[in-house]
Tab-separated table of C-alpha atoms and ligand atoms in Angstrom:
chain	number	residue	atom	x	y	z
M	1	UNK	CA	-11.048	212.042	-63.314
M	2	UNK	CA	-10.610	210.719	-59.797
M	3	UNK	CA	-7.041	210.273	-58.556
M	4	UNK	CA	-5.674	206.738	-58.135
M	5	UNK	CA	-5.870	206.849	-54.341
M	6	UNK	CA	-9.477	208.031	-54.224
M	7	UNK	CA	-12.141	205.407	-53.483
M	8	UNK	CA	-14.971	205.490	-55.975
M	9	UNK	CA	-18.293	204.449	-54.467
M	10	UNK	CA	-21.265	203.940	-56.759
M	11	UNK	CA	-24.907	204.716	-55.905
M	12	UNK	CA	-26.362	202.097	-53.536
M	13	UNK	CA	-28.681	200.654	-56.196
M	14	UNK	CA	-26.038	200.476	-58.937
M	15	UNK	CA	-26.293	197.137	-60.741
M	16	UNK	CA	-23.160	195.045	-61.347
M	17	UNK	CA	-23.576	192.547	-64.133
M	18	UNK	CA	-21.935	190.386	-66.754
M	19	UNK	CA	-23.087	189.826	-70.333
M	20	UNK	CA	-23.019	187.126	-72.995
M	21	UNK	CA	-25.002	186.211	-76.129
M	22	UNK	CA	-26.554	182.922	-77.191
M	23	UNK	CA	-24.639	182.137	-80.377
M	24	UNK	CA	-21.350	183.133	-78.817
M	25	UNK	CA	-21.517	180.727	-75.865
M	26	UNK	CA	-24.297	178.148	-76.021
M	27	UNK	CA	-23.063	175.536	-78.495
M	28	UNK	CA	-25.450	172.538	-78.677
M	29	UNK	CA	-26.227	173.754	-82.166
M	30	UNK	CA	-27.933	170.573	-83.237
M	31	UNK	CA	-29.630	169.600	-80.007
M	32	UNK	CA	-33.191	169.615	-78.746
M	33	UNK	CA	-34.723	170.836	-81.971
M	34	UNK	CA	-32.743	174.050	-82.482
M	35	UNK	CA	-33.066	175.371	-86.035
M	36	UNK	CA	-30.318	176.846	-88.199
M	37	UNK	CA	-29.360	180.491	-87.772
M	38	UNK	CA	-27.718	182.832	-90.263
M	39	UNK	CA	-24.513	182.516	-88.237
M	40	UNK	CA	-24.469	178.719	-88.635
M	41	UNK	CA	-24.618	179.314	-92.370
M	42	UNK	CA	-22.096	182.166	-92.357
M	43	UNK	CA	-19.573	180.063	-90.397
M	44	UNK	CA	-19.742	177.508	-93.208
M	45	UNK	CA	-19.087	180.109	-95.895
M	46	UNK	CA	-15.436	179.695	-96.930
M	47	UNK	CA	-13.307	182.583	-95.675
M	48	UNK	CA	-16.071	184.253	-93.667
M	49	UNK	CA	-14.868	183.331	-90.167
M	50	UNK	CA	-11.252	182.980	-89.051
M	51	UNK	CA	-10.164	179.312	-88.998
M	52	UNK	CA	-13.622	178.298	-90.186
M	53	UNK	CA	-14.695	178.359	-86.525
M	54	UNK	CA	-18.352	177.628	-85.776
M	55	UNK	CA	-20.761	177.989	-82.868
M	56	UNK	CA	-21.413	174.247	-82.742
M	57	UNK	CA	-19.805	173.782	-79.325
M	58	UNK	CA	-18.687	177.296	-78.314
M	59	UNK	CA	-18.470	177.308	-74.469
M	60	UNK	CA	-21.081	174.552	-74.197
M	61	UNK	CA	-23.042	176.876	-71.940
M	62	UNK	CA	-26.199	175.025	-72.996
M	63	UNK	CA	-25.055	172.155	-70.768
M	64	UNK	CA	-22.722	173.971	-68.388
M	65	UNK	CA	-24.915	176.941	-67.471
M	66	UNK	CA	-25.236	175.830	-63.810
M	67	UNK	CA	-21.447	176.045	-63.451
M	68	UNK	CA	-21.367	179.471	-65.114
M	69	UNK	CA	-24.147	180.798	-62.912
M	70	UNK	CA	-22.479	179.414	-59.806
M	71	UNK	CA	-19.294	181.218	-60.796
M	72	UNK	CA	-21.192	184.512	-61.012
M	73	UNK	CA	-22.759	183.888	-57.618
M	74	UNK	CA	-19.399	183.125	-56.055
M	75	UNK	CA	-17.745	186.301	-57.233
M	76	UNK	CA	-20.716	188.502	-56.417
M	77	UNK	CA	-22.199	189.423	-59.805
M	78	UNK	CA	-25.778	190.598	-59.297
M	79	UNK	CA	-27.225	190.544	-62.838
M	80	UNK	CA	-26.729	188.430	-65.933
M	81	UNK	CA	-27.431	189.684	-69.440
M	82	UNK	CA	-27.906	186.782	-71.842
M	83	UNK	CA	-29.676	186.479	-75.163
M	84	UNK	CA	-32.295	184.067	-76.365
M	85	UNK	CA	-31.648	182.037	-79.505
M	86	UNK	CA	-34.680	182.590	-81.713
M	87	UNK	CA	-33.924	179.335	-83.656
M	88	UNK	CA	-34.292	177.369	-80.411
M	89	UNK	CA	-37.767	178.791	-79.826
M	90	UNK	CA	-39.145	178.837	-83.403
M	91	UNK	CA	-36.731	176.765	-85.481
M	92	UNK	CA	-38.169	177.881	-88.825
M	93	UNK	CA	-38.487	181.523	-87.754
M	94	UNK	CA	-42.266	181.368	-88.037
M	95	UNK	CA	-44.702	178.593	-87.236
M	96	UNK	CA	-44.042	175.668	-84.922
M	97	UNK	CA	-42.753	176.321	-81.421
M	98	UNK	CA	-39.993	174.116	-80.021
M	99	UNK	CA	-40.899	173.403	-76.419
M	100	UNK	CA	-37.424	172.049	-75.605
M	101	UNK	CA	-36.029	175.485	-76.443
M	102	UNK	CA	-38.450	177.185	-74.085
M	103	UNK	CA	-37.562	174.630	-71.405
M	104	UNK	CA	-33.880	175.501	-71.662
M	105	UNK	CA	-34.482	179.192	-70.929
M	106	UNK	CA	-36.868	178.226	-68.138
M	107	UNK	CA	-34.099	176.250	-66.478
M	108	UNK	CA	-31.582	179.032	-67.039
M	109	UNK	CA	-33.840	181.693	-65.544
M	110	UNK	CA	-34.879	179.536	-62.575
M	111	UNK	CA	-31.255	178.760	-61.820
M	112	UNK	CA	-30.352	182.464	-61.961
M	113	UNK	CA	-33.186	183.416	-59.633
M	114	UNK	CA	-32.291	180.622	-57.215
M	115	UNK	CA	-28.827	182.204	-56.997
M	116	UNK	CA	-30.265	185.710	-56.613
M	117	UNK	CA	-28.919	186.918	-59.946
M	118	UNK	CA	-31.292	189.187	-61.858
M	119	UNK	CA	-31.872	188.099	-65.465
M	120	UNK	CA	-31.599	190.685	-68.265
M	121	UNK	CA	-32.755	188.952	-71.440
M	122	UNK	CA	-31.925	190.184	-74.942
M	123	UNK	CA	-34.387	189.008	-77.567
M	124	UNK	CA	-32.177	189.459	-80.608
M	125	UNK	CA	-28.407	189.229	-80.530
M	126	UNK	CA	-27.898	188.377	-84.186
M	127	UNK	CA	-28.921	184.721	-84.591
M	128	UNK	CA	-31.754	185.136	-87.086
M	129	UNK	CA	-33.378	181.839	-88.142
M	130	UNK	CA	-32.007	180.986	-91.596
M	131	UNK	CA	-35.459	180.447	-93.186
M	132	UNK	CA	-36.278	184.093	-92.431
M	133	UNK	CA	-33.100	185.178	-94.202
M	134	UNK	CA	-34.042	182.948	-97.135
M	135	UNK	CA	-37.266	184.963	-97.288
M	136	UNK	CA	-35.339	188.266	-97.373
M	137	UNK	CA	-34.089	188.739	-93.802
M	138	UNK	CA	-34.258	192.062	-91.979
M	139	UNK	CA	-34.784	194.109	-95.173
M	140	UNK	CA	-38.083	192.234	-95.533
M	141	UNK	CA	-40.827	193.822	-93.414
M	142	UNK	CA	-42.296	190.365	-92.746
M	143	UNK	CA	-39.293	189.692	-90.469
M	144	UNK	CA	-40.676	192.342	-88.114
M	145	UNK	CA	-43.939	190.408	-87.808
M	146	UNK	CA	-42.030	187.171	-87.222
M	147	UNK	CA	-39.990	188.902	-84.505
M	148	UNK	CA	-43.158	190.100	-82.798
M	149	UNK	CA	-44.607	186.585	-82.714
M	150	UNK	CA	-41.364	185.198	-81.325
M	151	UNK	CA	-41.325	188.030	-78.759
M	152	UNK	CA	-44.867	187.200	-77.733
M	153	UNK	CA	-44.066	183.531	-77.231
M	154	UNK	CA	-40.876	183.926	-75.249
M	155	UNK	CA	-42.020	186.844	-73.089
M	156	UNK	CA	-45.294	185.037	-72.327
M	157	UNK	CA	-43.292	182.033	-71.132
M	158	UNK	CA	-40.598	183.858	-69.138
M	159	UNK	CA	-42.359	187.138	-68.363
M	160	UNK	CA	-43.438	186.102	-64.879
M	161	UNK	CA	-39.777	185.821	-63.850
M	162	UNK	CA	-37.762	187.941	-66.276
M	163	UNK	CA	-38.567	191.607	-65.683
M	164	UNK	CA	-35.798	193.246	-67.694
M	165	UNK	CA	-35.874	192.919	-71.483
M	166	UNK	CA	-33.625	194.227	-74.218
M	167	UNK	CA	-35.247	194.032	-77.644
M	168	UNK	CA	-32.394	194.309	-80.152
M	169	UNK	CA	-28.653	194.351	-79.619
M	170	UNK	CA	-26.674	196.851	-81.720
M	171	UNK	CA	-28.948	197.479	-84.711
M	172	UNK	CA	-26.081	199.272	-86.495
M	173	UNK	CA	-24.079	196.061	-86.524
M	174	UNK	CA	-27.091	193.954	-87.527
M	175	UNK	CA	-27.851	196.192	-90.479
M	176	UNK	CA	-24.560	197.587	-91.686
M	177	UNK	CA	-22.045	194.818	-90.933
M	178	UNK	CA	-24.587	192.207	-92.045
M	179	UNK	CA	-26.155	193.838	-95.113
M	180	UNK	CA	-23.778	196.606	-96.253
M	181	UNK	CA	-20.184	195.556	-95.505
M	182	UNK	CA	-21.088	191.872	-95.489
M	183	UNK	CA	-18.492	190.975	-92.848
M	184	UNK	CA	-21.175	189.561	-90.552
M	185	UNK	CA	-24.001	187.163	-91.357
M	186	UNK	CA	-25.761	187.106	-93.736
M	187	UNK	CA	-22.804	188.582	-95.670
M	188	UNK	CA	-24.749	190.857	-98.016
M	189	UNK	CA	-23.288	194.036	-99.550
M	190	UNK	CA	-26.156	196.323	-100.444
M	191	UNK	CA	-26.629	199.755	-98.860
M	192	UNK	CA	-30.354	200.021	-99.644
M	193	UNK	CA	-30.932	196.604	-98.057
M	194	UNK	CA	-28.892	197.684	-95.042
M	195	UNK	CA	-30.831	200.882	-94.372
M	196	UNK	CA	-34.106	198.993	-94.772
M	197	UNK	CA	-32.808	196.351	-92.342
M	198	UNK	CA	-31.866	199.117	-89.892
M	199	UNK	CA	-35.340	200.621	-90.135
M	200	UNK	CA	-36.953	197.243	-89.535
M	201	UNK	CA	-34.847	196.517	-86.447
M	202	UNK	CA	-36.035	199.820	-84.979
M	203	UNK	CA	-39.624	199.066	-85.933
M	204	UNK	CA	-39.350	195.570	-84.451
M	205	UNK	CA	-38.047	197.138	-81.248
M	206	UNK	CA	-40.836	199.713	-80.999
M	207	UNK	CA	-43.633	197.303	-81.798
M	208	UNK	CA	-42.266	194.704	-79.368
M	209	UNK	CA	-42.369	197.039	-76.361
M	210	UNK	CA	-46.151	196.832	-75.690
M	211	UNK	CA	-46.146	193.066	-76.296
M	212	UNK	CA	-43.450	192.571	-73.682
M	213	UNK	CA	-45.261	194.810	-71.208
M	214	UNK	CA	-48.516	192.915	-71.749
M	215	UNK	CA	-46.834	189.575	-71.058
M	216	UNK	CA	-44.569	190.606	-68.212
M	217	UNK	CA	-46.218	192.803	-65.634
M	218	UNK	CA	-43.918	195.503	-64.334
M	219	UNK	CA	-41.353	194.690	-67.018
M	220	UNK	CA	-38.645	197.188	-67.852
M	221	UNK	CA	-37.842	197.314	-71.547
M	222	UNK	CA	-35.053	198.902	-73.551
M	223	UNK	CA	-32.884	198.685	-76.653
M	224	UNK	CA	-29.099	198.457	-76.783
M	225	UNK	CA	-27.095	200.645	-79.172
M	226	UNK	CA	-23.370	200.490	-79.853
M	227	UNK	CA	-22.094	203.995	-79.269
M	228	UNK	CA	-18.411	204.724	-79.468
M	229	UNK	CA	-16.600	208.051	-79.363
M	230	UNK	CA	-15.813	209.676	-82.705
M	231	UNK	CA	-13.441	212.619	-82.949
M	232	UNK	CA	-12.103	214.671	-85.863
M	233	UNK	CA	-8.333	214.444	-86.426
M	234	UNK	CA	-8.068	218.254	-86.507
M	235	UNK	CA	-10.105	221.423	-86.185
M	236	UNK	CA	-10.375	221.768	-89.945
M	237	UNK	CA	-13.915	222.065	-91.257
M	238	UNK	CA	-13.348	219.085	-93.547
M	239	UNK	CA	-12.239	216.784	-90.692
M	240	UNK	CA	-15.031	218.006	-88.435
M	241	UNK	CA	-17.593	217.345	-91.173
M	242	UNK	CA	-16.222	213.813	-91.602
M	243	UNK	CA	-16.556	213.075	-87.884
M	244	UNK	CA	-20.027	214.571	-87.844
M	245	UNK	CA	-20.988	212.424	-90.825
M	246	UNK	CA	-19.730	209.244	-89.201
M	247	UNK	CA	-21.485	210.061	-85.953
M	248	UNK	CA	-24.648	210.620	-87.971
M	249	UNK	CA	-24.396	207.317	-89.784
M	250	UNK	CA	-23.372	205.246	-86.728
M	251	UNK	CA	-25.232	206.936	-83.906
M	252	UNK	CA	-27.734	209.653	-84.795
M	253	UNK	CA	-29.251	207.317	-87.405
M	254	UNK	CA	-30.619	205.307	-84.460
M	255	UNK	CA	-30.812	207.873	-81.665
M	256	UNK	CA	-32.829	210.428	-83.653
M	257	UNK	CA	-35.675	208.074	-84.641
M	258	UNK	CA	-35.817	206.610	-81.128
M	259	UNK	CA	-35.823	209.913	-79.248
M	260	UNK	CA	-36.890	212.519	-81.840
M	261	UNK	CA	-39.100	210.499	-84.164
M	262	UNK	CA	-37.217	211.245	-87.382
M	263	UNK	CA	-34.105	210.304	-89.305
M	264	UNK	CA	-31.308	212.908	-89.349
M	265	UNK	CA	-31.594	215.058	-92.474
M	266	UNK	CA	-27.856	215.041	-93.223
M	267	UNK	CA	-27.709	211.227	-93.272
M	268	UNK	CA	-30.878	210.978	-95.370
M	269	UNK	CA	-29.301	213.396	-97.791
M	270	UNK	CA	-26.097	211.353	-97.907
M	271	UNK	CA	-28.057	208.129	-98.497
M	272	UNK	CA	-30.167	209.552	-101.305
M	273	UNK	CA	-32.014	206.732	-103.024
M	274	UNK	CA	-30.597	204.225	-100.535
M	275	UNK	CA	-32.754	205.715	-97.773
M	276	UNK	CA	-35.240	203.236	-96.279
M	277	UNK	CA	-38.944	203.115	-97.060
M	278	UNK	CA	-40.863	204.290	-94.024
M	279	UNK	CA	-44.585	203.668	-93.607
M	280	UNK	CA	-47.073	205.828	-91.808
M	281	UNK	CA	-47.039	205.106	-88.101
M	282	UNK	CA	-43.508	203.674	-88.056
M	283	UNK	CA	-42.009	206.568	-86.096
M	284	UNK	CA	-44.894	206.472	-83.641
M	285	UNK	CA	-43.954	202.853	-82.867
M	286	UNK	CA	-40.207	203.526	-82.826
M	287	UNK	CA	-40.588	206.381	-80.319
M	288	UNK	CA	-42.591	204.265	-77.866
M	289	UNK	CA	-41.106	205.318	-74.519
M	290	UNK	CA	-38.835	202.728	-72.926
M	291	UNK	CA	-37.651	202.199	-69.379
M	292	UNK	CA	-33.955	202.291	-70.155
M	293	UNK	CA	-31.442	202.371	-72.937
M	294	UNK	CA	-28.424	200.060	-73.157
M	295	UNK	CA	-25.072	201.452	-74.293
M	296	UNK	CA	-22.278	199.240	-75.586
M	297	UNK	CA	-19.025	201.205	-75.544
M	298	UNK	CA	-15.566	199.971	-76.499
M	299	UNK	CA	-13.330	202.617	-78.116
M	300	UNK	CA	-12.534	205.961	-79.747
M	301	UNK	CA	-12.310	206.455	-83.515
M	302	UNK	CA	-10.468	209.423	-85.026
M	303	UNK	CA	-11.604	210.400	-88.504
M	304	UNK	CA	-10.209	212.754	-91.127
M	305	UNK	CA	-11.249	213.913	-94.538
M	306	UNK	CA	-9.460	211.764	-97.108
M	307	UNK	CA	-10.806	211.914	-100.650
M	308	UNK	CA	-8.862	208.753	-101.535
M	309	UNK	CA	-10.933	206.670	-99.117
M	310	UNK	CA	-14.491	205.365	-99.606
M	311	UNK	CA	-16.964	208.075	-98.622
M	312	UNK	CA	-14.008	210.478	-98.198
M	313	UNK	CA	-13.457	209.174	-94.658
M	314	UNK	CA	-9.970	208.292	-93.457
M	315	UNK	CA	-8.845	207.200	-90.007
M	316	UNK	CA	-5.972	208.073	-87.699
M	317	UNK	CA	-4.336	205.674	-85.358
M	318	UNK	CA	-2.579	207.732	-82.678
M	319	UNK	CA	0.062	206.343	-80.333
M	320	UNK	CA	-1.603	204.744	-77.346
M	321	UNK	CA	-2.977	201.561	-75.806
M	322	UNK	CA	-4.800	199.200	-78.136
M	323	UNK	CA	-6.613	195.935	-77.447
M	324	UNK	CA	-6.264	192.726	-79.449
M	325	UNK	CA	-9.113	194.026	-81.643
M	326	UNK	CA	-6.855	196.997	-82.459
M	327	UNK	CA	-9.384	199.194	-80.661
M	328	UNK	CA	-7.961	202.166	-78.790
M	329	UNK	CA	-8.343	202.082	-75.018
M	330	UNK	CA	-10.022	205.415	-74.350
M	331	UNK	CA	-12.095	205.645	-71.159
M	332	UNK	CA	-12.663	209.377	-71.613
M	333	UNK	CA	-14.705	208.447	-74.667
M	334	UNK	CA	-17.183	206.600	-72.476
M	335	UNK	CA	-17.593	209.659	-70.267
M	336	UNK	CA	-18.018	211.770	-73.410
M	337	UNK	CA	-20.642	209.396	-74.827
M	338	UNK	CA	-22.649	209.332	-71.604
M	339	UNK	CA	-22.650	213.093	-71.108
M	340	UNK	CA	-23.414	213.645	-74.794
M	341	UNK	CA	-26.466	211.371	-74.584
M	342	UNK	CA	-27.771	213.361	-71.642
M	343	UNK	CA	-27.101	216.667	-73.369
M	344	UNK	CA	-28.515	215.862	-76.813
M	345	UNK	CA	-31.434	213.503	-76.134
M	346	UNK	CA	-34.342	213.027	-73.745
M	347	UNK	CA	-32.894	209.691	-72.694
M	348	UNK	CA	-34.363	207.243	-70.207
M	349	UNK	CA	-32.078	205.733	-67.519
M	350	UNK	CA	-28.956	204.158	-69.018
M	351	UNK	CA	-27.133	200.884	-68.510
M	352	UNK	CA	-23.745	200.017	-69.908
M	353	UNK	CA	-24.859	196.708	-71.402
M	354	UNK	CA	-21.374	195.927	-72.716
M	355	UNK	CA	-17.867	197.165	-72.065
M	356	UNK	CA	-14.676	195.166	-72.031
M	357	UNK	CA	-11.527	194.264	-73.907
M	358	UNK	CA	-9.915	191.416	-75.824
M	359	UNK	CA	-6.293	190.642	-74.992
M	360	UNK	CA	-3.947	187.797	-75.801
M	361	UNK	CA	-4.386	186.095	-72.466
M	362	UNK	CA	-2.120	183.355	-71.292
M	363	UNK	CA	-2.913	180.608	-68.864
M	364	UNK	CA	0.356	180.535	-66.910
M	365	UNK	CA	1.861	177.478	-65.147
M	366	UNK	CA	0.321	178.655	-61.857
M	367	UNK	CA	-3.029	177.897	-63.492
M	368	UNK	CA	-4.037	181.556	-63.623
M	369	UNK	CA	-4.553	184.333	-66.134
M	370	UNK	CA	-2.837	187.541	-64.999
M	371	UNK	CA	-4.739	189.896	-67.237
M	372	UNK	CA	-3.573	193.212	-65.790
M	373	UNK	CA	-4.425	195.046	-68.988
M	374	UNK	CA	-8.064	193.980	-68.904
M	375	UNK	CA	-8.291	194.927	-65.245
M	376	UNK	CA	-6.833	198.356	-66.045
M	377	UNK	CA	-9.289	198.719	-68.944
M	378	UNK	CA	-12.241	197.967	-66.682
M	379	UNK	CA	-10.933	200.232	-63.938
M	380	UNK	CA	-10.540	203.152	-66.331
M	381	UNK	CA	-13.981	202.728	-67.828
M	382	UNK	CA	-15.675	202.302	-64.475
M	383	UNK	CA	-14.011	205.499	-63.294
M	384	UNK	CA	-15.476	207.195	-66.393
M	385	UNK	CA	-18.915	205.852	-65.449
M	386	UNK	CA	-18.516	207.140	-61.920
M	387	UNK	CA	-17.564	210.586	-63.148
M	388	UNK	CA	-20.578	210.694	-65.472
M	389	UNK	CA	-22.903	209.694	-62.626
M	390	UNK	CA	-21.433	212.461	-60.448
M	391	UNK	CA	-22.353	214.875	-63.214
M	392	UNK	CA	-25.944	213.774	-63.324
M	393	UNK	CA	-26.006	211.092	-66.025
M	394	UNK	CA	-28.738	208.591	-65.045
M	395	UNK	CA	-26.476	205.541	-65.340
M	396	UNK	CA	-27.933	202.659	-63.348
M	397	UNK	CA	-25.683	199.698	-64.006
M	398	UNK	CA	-22.751	198.120	-65.820
M	399	UNK	CA	-22.423	194.733	-67.544
M	400	UNK	CA	-18.907	193.604	-68.316
M	401	UNK	CA	-18.394	192.024	-71.735
M	402	UNK	CA	-17.994	189.212	-71.262
M	403	UNK	CA	-18.567	186.642	-68.553
M	404	UNK	CA	-16.755	184.047	-70.696
M	405	UNK	CA	-14.263	184.002	-73.539
M	406	UNK	CA	-16.434	183.203	-76.517
M	407	UNK	CA	-17.049	183.125	-80.266
M	408	UNK	CA	-16.108	186.613	-81.435
M	409	UNK	CA	-18.085	186.530	-84.686
M	410	UNK	CA	-15.891	186.853	-87.808
M	411	UNK	CA	-12.806	186.478	-85.566
M	412	UNK	CA	-13.964	183.055	-84.370
M	413	UNK	CA	-12.268	182.028	-81.131
M	414	UNK	CA	-9.133	184.107	-81.764
M	415	UNK	CA	-10.242	187.019	-79.586
M	416	UNK	CA	-10.790	186.585	-75.852
M	417	UNK	CA	-13.065	189.118	-74.121
M	418	UNK	CA	-13.903	187.057	-71.024
M	419	UNK	CA	-13.281	187.675	-67.371
M	420	UNK	CA	-13.291	183.871	-67.379
M	421	UNK	CA	-10.856	181.909	-69.528
M	422	UNK	CA	-12.208	179.028	-71.593
M	423	UNK	CA	-9.986	176.162	-72.627
M	424	UNK	CA	-11.680	175.304	-75.916
M	425	UNK	CA	-10.339	171.732	-75.815
M	426	UNK	CA	-11.490	170.758	-72.339
M	427	UNK	CA	-14.067	173.572	-71.867
M	428	UNK	CA	-12.580	174.171	-68.425
M	429	UNK	CA	-13.432	177.559	-66.946
M	430	UNK	CA	-10.743	179.592	-65.135
M	431	UNK	CA	-11.670	182.898	-63.566
M	432	UNK	CA	-9.129	185.499	-64.665
M	433	UNK	CA	-7.516	188.033	-62.346
M	434	UNK	CA	-9.805	190.696	-63.845
M	435	UNK	CA	-12.816	188.560	-62.912
M	436	UNK	CA	-11.695	188.268	-59.328
M	437	UNK	CA	-11.129	191.999	-59.215
M	438	UNK	CA	-14.501	192.754	-60.837
M	439	UNK	CA	-16.287	190.525	-58.329
M	440	UNK	CA	-14.685	192.447	-55.472
M	441	UNK	CA	-15.757	195.726	-57.047
M	442	UNK	CA	-19.317	194.436	-57.344
M	443	UNK	CA	-19.336	193.356	-53.714
M	444	UNK	CA	-17.819	196.601	-52.431
M	445	UNK	CA	-19.936	198.709	-54.825
M	446	UNK	CA	-16.786	200.506	-55.906
M	447	UNK	CA	-13.021	200.367	-55.842
L	501	IFM	O1	-18.780	190.221	-79.026
L	501	IFM	C1	-19.408	191.405	-79.373
L	501	IFM	C2	-20.857	191.389	-78.929
L	501	IFM	O2	-21.546	190.297	-79.457
L	501	IFM	C3	-21.551	192.640	-79.395
L	501	IFM	N1	-20.823	193.821	-79.009
L	501	IFM	C4	-19.408	193.855	-79.264
L	501	IFM	C5	-18.741	192.606	-78.752
L	501	IFM	C6	-17.233	192.648	-79.035
L	501	IFM	O3	-16.994	192.763	-80.393
């Protein structure tokens, strides 16, 4: 690692961005013809989301996007990763197109370009139209076809101006939190459904790539995976096997099909009859070469063999710094993830499409948020990125999660990840100290 006094300068073309997602910030849930998403339904399921919070208003970005974009311009952020709400574009999931939804993203993109901020659009960040879930959701192969039609429509409309596309955000979370653990929408607990959902998100990704390229000349396309750092608690064979198993289930389950064209044998073996049904040609689609891969990194997990726990996997919680999510602050893990990707896979260029931390921020009487811990978190992780780049990892950019405090899924509004504070009563935006610092880093291309 670099010493504190050393200035870290990033490559001249390194991209400094900020990220959000539609359901987490837009609000305007019942406006301009938007349909219902699985998260609208999940929020109304008793006990599913803390405080029964919903995305109905969120940060009201749907109306306040010019203010949010202007804020990015002022602090010097060069790229904005947002997601498109499928239920705004095709309210029923298939069939009729809602032109008011298309118009919204037109305005958003034009405003970004007018402020010289490069749009990075994610097609799916978890807000599946409810009618598609009623027809079986991601475990149903027909959802892939619906996704491809939606992809065609939105990339045809925006493809002349948006040249960077992310197909699916965090397929592990989509499939396994949504369909196995049931702690995310649609709240299903069925391992076979989850692995089938996972397979279909990968298929949807692979089949979408040529459609996007056809509609958006010169487009750069990628997928975003959530990859954290998993370590065994000890050198014992049992603990090492547990860590290896978890890495297989969380990471190799997606990386191997994308970059090797097959599922990892150890995970298939573990899944047994819960393994997904794969059709001929699926891996050919899934391995379609992409222009980049997005990595969302947040934390380290330490695992140990514990027969008393489900799947024989226990966890250790060493002394250290933890965020409000109870996630360990571990920048070395990001360096480890990046160098591991380069070592183990024929990866395309990488972007950190999310990295950041939730803390219990306080708006103090001086009207500011002195979020030193978040600033330190970002500093540590950016130093890890810098070190990985020095060692040859093709890392091309970094998007902080998140531009705004927002709806943190099952935690509702109780977790704040933003570099901008949101007062959820007045919807007033206040740039936090970490945001000011991050803007300076972006402008200086280092710190
Ligand atoms: O808020 C989420 C985001 O939607 C996906 N990645 C992780 C973030 C923090 O939990």
